[in-house]
Coordinates of C-alpha atoms and ligand atoms in Angstrom, one line a residue:
M1 CA 14.5 0.2 222.7
K2 CA 15.1 3.3 224.7
T3 CA 13.0 4.2 227.6
M4 CA 12.7 7.4 229.5
I5 CA 11.6 7.1 233.1
D6 CA 10.5 10.7 233.9
H7 CA 9.5 12.9 237.0
G8 CA 11.0 10.3 239.5
L9 CA 12.5 11.1 242.9
V10 CA 15.7 9.1 241.8
V11 CA 17.8 7.6 244.6
T12 CA 20.9 6.2 242.8
M13 CA 22.8 4.7 245.4
D14 CA 25.9 6.0 243.5
G15 CA 27.0 7.6 246.7
V16 CA 24.0 9.3 248.2
T17 CA 23.0 11.2 245.2
V18 CA 19.2 11.9 244.9
Y19 CA 17.6 13.7 242.1
E20 CA 14.2 15.5 243.5
D21 CA 12.8 15.6 239.8
G22 CA 15.1 13.1 238.0
C23 CA 15.2 11.1 234.9
V24 CA 16.6 7.7 234.1
L25 CA 17.4 6.9 230.5
T26 CA 17.9 3.4 229.3
D27 CA 19.1 2.0 225.9
G28 CA 18.8 -1.6 225.4
K29 CA 19.8 -3.6 228.7
A30 CA 21.8 -0.6 229.9
I31 CA 21.3 2.8 231.8
S32 CA 22.4 5.6 229.4
Y33 CA 21.6 8.7 231.7
V34 CA 20.5 9.4 235.2
G35 CA 20.0 13.0 236.4
P36 CA 17.9 16.1 235.8
K37 CA 15.7 15.7 232.5
P38 CA 17.8 16.9 229.5
E39 CA 16.6 19.4 227.1
S40 CA 16.0 17.0 224.3
V41 CA 15.7 13.3 224.6
D42 CA 14.9 10.6 222.2
Y43 CA 13.1 7.6 223.3
D44 CA 10.7 4.9 222.2
R45 CA 8.9 4.4 225.5
Y46 CA 7.8 6.7 228.1
I47 CA 7.2 6.0 231.6
D48 CA 5.9 8.9 234.0
A49 CA 7.0 8.0 237.4
R50 CA 4.8 10.9 238.7
G51 CA 7.0 11.7 241.7
G52 CA 7.4 8.2 242.9
I53 CA 10.9 7.0 244.1
V54 CA 13.0 5.4 241.3
M55 CA 15.9 3.4 242.5
P56 CA 18.2 0.2 241.7
G57 CA 16.3 -3.1 242.0
L58 CA 17.0 -4.8 245.5
I59 CA 19.4 -7.7 245.7
N60 CA 18.7 -10.8 247.8
T61 CA 22.0 -12.5 248.5
H62 CA 20.8 -15.6 250.2
T63 CA 17.7 -17.7 249.5
H64 CA 16.5 -21.1 248.4
S65 CA 13.9 -20.2 245.9
P66 CA 12.0 -23.6 245.8
M67 CA 11.4 -23.7 249.2
T68 CA 8.4 -21.4 248.5
L69 CA 6.7 -24.9 248.3
L70 CA 7.5 -25.3 251.8
R71 CA 6.3 -22.1 253.2
G72 CA 4.8 -22.4 256.5
V73 CA 6.3 -25.8 257.2
G74 CA 7.8 -26.5 260.6
N75 CA 7.3 -23.1 262.2
D76 CA 8.7 -22.6 265.6
H77 CA 11.5 -25.0 265.8
A78 CA 15.2 -24.5 266.0
L79 CA 17.4 -25.0 262.9
N80 CA 18.4 -28.6 263.6
E81 CA 15.1 -29.8 264.3
W82 CA 13.4 -27.8 261.6
L83 CA 15.9 -29.2 259.1
N84 CA 16.2 -32.9 260.1
D85 CA 12.4 -33.5 261.1
Y86 CA 10.5 -31.3 258.6
I87 CA 12.5 -29.8 255.7
F88 CA 15.0 -32.6 254.7
P89 CA 12.2 -35.3 254.5
L90 CA 10.0 -33.3 252.2
E91 CA 13.0 -32.1 250.1
D92 CA 13.7 -35.8 249.4
K93 CA 10.3 -36.0 247.7
L94 CA 10.9 -33.0 245.3
D95 CA 11.2 -33.3 241.6
E96 CA 12.5 -31.2 238.6
K97 CA 8.9 -29.9 238.0
A98 CA 8.4 -28.9 241.6
V99 CA 11.7 -27.0 241.8
Y100 CA 10.7 -25.3 238.5
Y101 CA 7.4 -24.2 239.8
G102 CA 8.8 -23.2 243.3
T103 CA 11.4 -21.2 241.7
L104 CA 8.8 -19.5 239.5
L105 CA 6.7 -18.6 242.3
A106 CA 9.7 -17.2 244.4
C107 CA 10.5 -14.9 241.2
A108 CA 7.1 -13.7 241.0
E109 CA 7.2 -12.9 244.9
M110 CA 10.4 -11.2 244.3
I111 CA 9.5 -9.1 241.5
K112 CA 6.3 -8.0 243.1
S113 CA 8.4 -6.7 246.1
G114 CA 11.4 -5.0 244.2
T115 CA 14.0 -7.8 243.9
T116 CA 15.8 -7.8 240.7
A117 CA 18.7 -10.0 241.6
F118 CA 19.2 -13.1 244.0
A119 CA 21.7 -15.6 245.0
D120 CA 20.2 -19.1 245.1
M121 CA 21.4 -22.4 246.6
Y122 CA 19.5 -25.4 246.0
F123 CA 19.4 -28.6 243.7
F124 CA 17.5 -29.5 240.5
S125 CA 19.3 -26.2 239.7
E126 CA 18.9 -26.7 235.9
S127 CA 15.0 -26.3 236.6
A128 CA 15.7 -23.2 238.7
A129 CA 17.9 -21.7 235.9
K130 CA 15.0 -22.3 233.4
A131 CA 12.6 -20.6 235.8
V132 CA 14.8 -17.5 236.3
L133 CA 15.3 -17.3 232.6
A134 CA 11.5 -17.3 232.1
A135 CA 10.9 -14.8 234.7
G136 CA 13.7 -12.6 233.1
M137 CA 15.4 -12.2 236.6
K138 CA 19.0 -12.2 237.6
A139 CA 20.4 -14.9 239.9
N140 CA 23.8 -16.3 241.0
I141 CA 22.6 -20.0 241.0
S142 CA 24.6 -22.8 242.9
R143 CA 23.9 -26.7 243.1
C144 CA 24.1 -27.0 246.7
V145 CA 26.7 -29.9 247.6
T146 CA 26.4 -31.8 250.8
G147 CA 28.0 -34.9 251.8
T148 CA 30.2 -36.5 254.3
H149 CA 31.7 -39.5 252.6
N150 CA 31.7 -40.0 248.8
D151 CA 28.3 -39.1 248.3
Y152 CA 29.1 -35.5 247.5
K153 CA 30.9 -36.5 244.0
N154 CA 27.8 -36.8 242.0
R155 CA 26.3 -33.6 243.3
L156 CA 29.6 -31.8 242.5
A157 CA 29.5 -33.4 239.0
E158 CA 26.1 -31.8 238.5
A159 CA 27.3 -28.5 239.8
R160 CA 30.1 -28.5 237.2
A161 CA 27.7 -29.5 234.4
L162 CA 25.3 -26.6 235.5
F163 CA 28.1 -24.3 235.1
R164 CA 29.1 -25.4 231.7
D165 CA 25.5 -25.3 230.4
Y166 CA 24.2 -22.3 232.1
N167 CA 26.9 -19.9 233.2
G168 CA 26.3 -16.5 231.5
A169 CA 22.8 -17.6 230.0
G170 CA 20.1 -15.0 229.3
D171 CA 22.8 -12.4 228.1
G172 CA 24.3 -12.5 231.7
L173 CA 21.1 -12.8 233.6
I174 CA 22.5 -16.0 235.1
K175 CA 25.8 -16.6 236.7
I176 CA 26.6 -20.0 238.2
E177 CA 28.6 -20.5 241.5
H178 CA 29.6 -23.4 243.5
S179 CA 28.3 -24.1 246.8
A180 CA 29.3 -26.2 249.8
H181 CA 26.2 -26.1 252.1
S182 CA 28.2 -26.0 255.5
V183 CA 30.7 -27.4 257.9
Y184 CA 28.1 -29.7 259.5
S185 CA 26.6 -31.2 256.3
C186 CA 29.9 -31.6 254.2
S187 CA 33.2 -33.3 254.9
K188 CA 36.2 -31.3 254.7
D189 CA 37.1 -33.2 251.5
A190 CA 33.9 -32.1 249.9
I191 CA 34.4 -28.5 250.9
R192 CA 37.8 -28.6 249.7
K193 CA 36.5 -30.2 246.2
V194 CA 33.9 -27.4 245.9
A195 CA 36.4 -24.7 246.4
E196 CA 38.7 -26.2 243.7
A197 CA 35.8 -26.4 241.3
A198 CA 35.1 -22.6 242.0
Q199 CA 38.9 -21.9 241.3
L200 CA 38.8 -23.9 238.2
D201 CA 35.6 -22.3 236.7
G202 CA 36.8 -19.0 237.9
T203 CA 33.5 -18.3 239.8
G204 CA 32.3 -17.8 243.4
I205 CA 31.2 -19.9 246.2
H206 CA 28.2 -19.6 248.4
I207 CA 28.1 -21.2 252.0
H208 CA 26.2 -21.2 255.2
L209 CA 28.6 -20.2 258.0
S210 CA 28.3 -20.1 261.6
E211 CA 24.4 -19.9 261.7
T212 CA 24.0 -21.4 265.1
M213 CA 25.7 -21.9 268.3
K214 CA 25.3 -25.6 267.9
E215 CA 27.1 -25.3 264.5
N216 CA 30.1 -23.7 266.2
R217 CA 30.2 -26.0 269.1
D218 CA 30.1 -29.1 267.1
C219 CA 32.7 -27.8 264.7
Y220 CA 35.2 -27.0 267.6
S221 CA 34.7 -30.5 268.9
R222 CA 35.2 -32.1 265.8
Y223 CA 38.1 -30.0 264.2
G224 CA 39.3 -27.9 267.0
K225 CA 38.7 -24.8 265.0
S226 CA 35.8 -22.4 264.2
P227 CA 33.6 -23.0 260.8
T228 CA 35.4 -20.0 259.2
E229 CA 38.9 -21.5 260.0
V230 CA 37.9 -24.9 258.6
M231 CA 36.4 -23.0 255.4
L232 CA 39.8 -21.2 255.2
D233 CA 41.7 -24.6 255.5
C234 CA 39.6 -25.9 252.6
G235 CA 40.3 -23.0 250.1
V236 CA 36.9 -21.4 250.4
F237 CA 38.2 -18.0 250.8
D238 CA 40.5 -18.2 247.8
V239 CA 37.6 -17.3 245.6
R240 CA 34.9 -14.7 245.9
A241 CA 32.8 -16.0 248.9
N242 CA 29.4 -15.2 250.0
A243 CA 29.0 -16.4 253.6
A244 CA 25.3 -16.5 254.7
H245 CA 24.5 -15.8 258.4
C246 CA 27.8 -15.4 260.2
V247 CA 25.9 -15.2 263.7
Y248 CA 28.8 -16.6 265.6
L249 CA 31.9 -15.0 264.2
S250 CA 35.0 -14.6 266.5
E251 CA 37.4 -11.5 265.9
N252 CA 39.7 -13.8 264.1
D253 CA 37.0 -15.3 261.9
M254 CA 35.9 -11.6 260.9
D255 CA 39.6 -10.9 260.2
I256 CA 39.7 -13.9 257.9
L257 CA 36.7 -12.7 255.9
K258 CA 38.0 -9.2 255.6
S259 CA 41.4 -10.0 254.5
H260 CA 39.9 -12.5 251.8
D261 CA 37.4 -9.8 250.8
A262 CA 34.6 -12.3 251.5
S263 CA 31.1 -11.0 251.8
V264 CA 28.3 -11.8 254.4
A265 CA 24.7 -12.4 253.7
H266 CA 22.9 -11.0 256.8
N267 CA 19.3 -12.8 257.1
P268 CA 17.9 -11.2 260.2
T269 CA 14.5 -12.7 259.8
S270 CA 15.5 -16.3 259.3
N271 CA 18.1 -15.8 262.3
L272 CA 15.2 -14.7 264.5
K273 CA 12.6 -17.2 263.3
L274 CA 14.8 -20.1 263.9
A275 CA 16.1 -18.5 267.2
S276 CA 19.6 -18.8 265.6
G277 CA 20.5 -15.3 267.2
V278 CA 21.7 -12.0 266.0
A279 CA 24.8 -11.6 263.9
N280 CA 27.3 -9.0 265.2
V281 CA 26.8 -6.5 262.2
K282 CA 28.2 -3.8 264.1
E283 CA 31.7 -5.4 264.4
M284 CA 31.6 -6.5 260.8
L285 CA 30.9 -3.0 259.5
E286 CA 33.6 -1.5 261.9
K287 CA 36.0 -4.1 260.0
D288 CA 34.7 -2.9 256.8
I289 CA 33.5 -6.1 255.7
N290 CA 31.1 -6.1 252.9
V291 CA 27.6 -7.0 254.5
S292 CA 24.5 -7.6 252.3
L293 CA 21.0 -8.8 253.0
G294 CA 19.1 -12.1 252.4
T295 CA 15.7 -13.4 253.2
D296 CA 17.0 -17.1 253.4
G297 CA 14.5 -19.7 252.1
S298 CA 10.6 -19.1 252.4
A299 CA 10.3 -21.8 254.9
S300 CA 12.4 -19.9 257.6
N301 CA 11.2 -16.5 256.8
N302 CA 8.4 -17.1 255.5
A303 CA 8.4 -14.2 252.7
L304 CA 10.8 -13.0 250.3
D305 CA 10.3 -9.3 250.8
M306 CA 13.7 -7.3 251.0
F307 CA 12.0 -4.2 252.2
A308 CA 11.2 -6.1 255.3
E309 CA 14.9 -7.3 255.6
M310 CA 16.0 -3.8 255.1
K311 CA 13.5 -2.5 258.0
L312 CA 14.6 -5.2 260.3
A313 CA 18.3 -5.0 259.7
G314 CA 18.0 -1.1 260.3
L315 CA 16.1 -1.5 263.6
L316 CA 17.3 -4.9 265.1
H317 CA 21.0 -3.8 265.8
K318 CA 19.8 -0.4 267.1
G319 CA 17.7 -2.0 269.7
M320 CA 20.1 -4.8 270.5
R321 CA 22.9 -2.3 271.0
L322 CA 20.9 0.6 272.5
D323 CA 22.6 2.7 269.7
P324 CA 20.0 4.7 267.4
K325 CA 23.2 5.6 265.0
L326 CA 23.7 2.0 264.2
I327 CA 22.8 0.9 260.5
P328 CA 21.3 4.2 259.5
A329 CA 18.9 3.9 256.5
E330 CA 21.7 4.6 254.1
T331 CA 23.6 1.7 255.3
A332 CA 20.4 -0.5 255.1
L333 CA 19.7 0.4 251.6
Y334 CA 23.4 0.0 250.7
M335 CA 23.4 -3.6 251.9
A336 CA 20.3 -4.3 249.9
T337 CA 21.7 -2.6 246.8
A338 CA 25.2 -2.0 245.9
G339 CA 26.4 -4.2 248.7
G340 CA 24.5 -7.1 247.6
A341 CA 25.8 -6.5 244.1
K342 CA 29.3 -6.9 245.3
T343 CA 28.4 -10.1 247.1
L344 CA 27.2 -11.4 243.9
G345 CA 30.3 -10.2 241.7
R346 CA 28.2 -7.9 240.0
Q347 CA 29.3 -4.7 241.4
N348 CA 30.2 -3.1 237.9
E349 CA 26.9 -4.1 236.7
T350 CA 24.0 -3.5 239.0
G351 CA 23.1 -2.2 242.6
M352 CA 23.3 1.4 241.4
L353 CA 21.5 3.7 238.9
K354 CA 24.5 4.9 236.8
A355 CA 25.2 5.4 233.2
G356 CA 26.7 2.1 231.8
Y357 CA 25.2 -0.2 234.3
C358 CA 22.4 -2.6 233.7
A359 CA 19.0 -1.0 233.6
D360 CA 17.7 -2.9 236.8
V361 CA 15.4 -0.3 238.1
I362 CA 12.3 -0.3 240.3
I363 CA 9.7 2.4 240.6
L364 CA 7.6 2.9 243.9
D365 CA 4.0 4.4 243.9
A366 CA 3.9 8.1 244.3
D367 CA 0.4 7.5 245.8
A368 CA 1.3 5.0 248.5
P369 CA 0.1 7.0 251.6
A370 CA 3.1 5.4 253.5
L371 CA 5.6 7.1 251.1
V372 CA 3.9 10.7 251.5
P373 CA 5.5 13.2 252.2
V374 CA 9.1 12.2 251.4
N375 CA 10.9 14.4 253.9
D376 CA 13.9 12.0 253.7
P377 CA 13.9 9.7 251.0
L378 CA 16.4 7.0 252.4
S379 CA 14.5 6.6 255.7
T380 CA 11.1 6.6 253.8
L381 CA 12.4 3.7 251.9
V382 CA 13.9 1.8 254.7
Y383 CA 11.3 2.5 257.6
G384 CA 8.2 3.2 255.6
G385 CA 8.7 1.1 252.4
C386 CA 7.3 -2.3 251.7
G387 CA 7.5 -4.7 248.8
G388 CA 3.8 -3.8 247.9
H389 CA 4.8 -0.3 247.1
V390 CA 6.8 -1.4 244.1
I391 CA 4.6 -0.7 240.9
T392 CA 7.1 -1.2 238.1
S393 CA 10.3 -3.0 237.7
M394 CA 12.9 -3.4 234.8
I395 CA 15.8 -6.0 234.6
N396 CA 18.5 -5.8 231.9
G397 CA 16.0 -3.2 230.2
Q398 CA 13.1 -5.4 230.2
I399 CA 10.0 -4.5 231.9
V400 CA 9.0 -7.4 234.2
M401 CA 6.2 -5.8 236.2
E402 CA 4.3 -2.7 235.1
N403 CA 1.7 -1.1 237.3
R404 CA 1.8 -4.2 239.5
E405 CA 1.1 -6.5 236.5
L406 CA 3.7 -9.3 235.9
K407 CA 4.8 -9.2 232.4
T408 CA 6.8 -12.3 232.1
L409 CA 5.1 -14.6 234.5
D410 CA 1.5 -16.2 234.5
M411 CA 0.4 -16.5 238.2
A412 CA -2.6 -18.8 237.4
D413 CA -0.1 -21.2 235.7
I414 CA 2.3 -20.8 238.6
K415 CA -0.4 -21.5 241.3
R416 CA -1.5 -24.7 239.3
G417 CA 2.1 -25.9 239.1
V418 CA 2.7 -25.3 242.7
I419 CA -0.5 -26.9 243.9
A420 CA 0.4 -30.1 241.9
A421 CA 3.9 -30.2 243.4
R422 CA 2.6 -29.8 246.8
S423 CA 0.4 -32.8 246.4
R424 CA 3.0 -34.8 244.9
I425 CA 5.3 -34.3 247.9
G426 CA 2.6 -35.1 250.4
L427 CA 1.7 -31.7 251.8
Ligands
LIG1 NI1 20.0 -20.8 253.9

């Protein structure tokens, strides 16, 4: 199937190239052309973007999709209390079906707000993989390993089995990674074994890192080292690492991340909602560390709208550092697209509109009042855009939403499944 997306204001994210009246051609799962409309084109399907912004799909590099089920639970508490008193007791009651429907709901929300790929860390991950395949989305999925004694071993065995059964599924839609939850929830031995598994499987690792001041203090008193130094000792940075949060990194911690080409998933909303703090993104960018954006799970955000994360990332650091030049719109957009693709190890595949890349494309509504007029496309997207402006979305060449209508998912069925899961866990 060849598709022509015509008359778009095309923001490629391949450098800063923007085509005022551009055209994107796709052939099967890939983009075959981006630029001014060619004289003669042959296509099977025509989409008139009518002057709307056409751009690469957004990439959410840190979330726990099934936590949509826990949206709105345990508000207004700090991380420690929120996790131990509210989230963990409910998560103990989740089952495979709950995770399946929770992930479907997350996929529906992400598609409707312009996200085409994400990094997911949770459990019952086979159910998550099935849901992602049903949605037609792209995801790096990891079975999260926790454990302080020998209890991590079963979880790691599940993670290895997940890799064996689902890595590359859906013609590459799914990548399986490994995950050690954090220094506070895993023993060093558990972290080391997870890092070894990532080496053996030739995949990446997804961790929480220095999310709170308490995590850092406890880590120093237990090991005499920072969480980053402990992760380094355990071999985490010997593979492609996605470190979520990184709110309390020392200069040495940042140097470790940079020298190992690790990526940071910056989650500004979650860090503010849980009163964890504000990551030093200025210094990370000065050290040329790859910084991408994540929403974190729905219970600490409470939405999965990457446009909101872009805007907050673009504004927060300006205000904190009294520097209006910090994180310009171009940088915020990069973090949510090409930077996110690098975090997921998909930088040669997605995050840009470019011939040869996968057709992961979103189209924003030409008639949305907040997007008129477009004097500066990048600032229009970052400061004026929201998820609700996305009308059409394509992933690997498949249209997953057209004119706001979900094409792969049935919202009525998802709601039924979510409501049933909710009552099973006693909410
Ligand atoms: Ni998280």
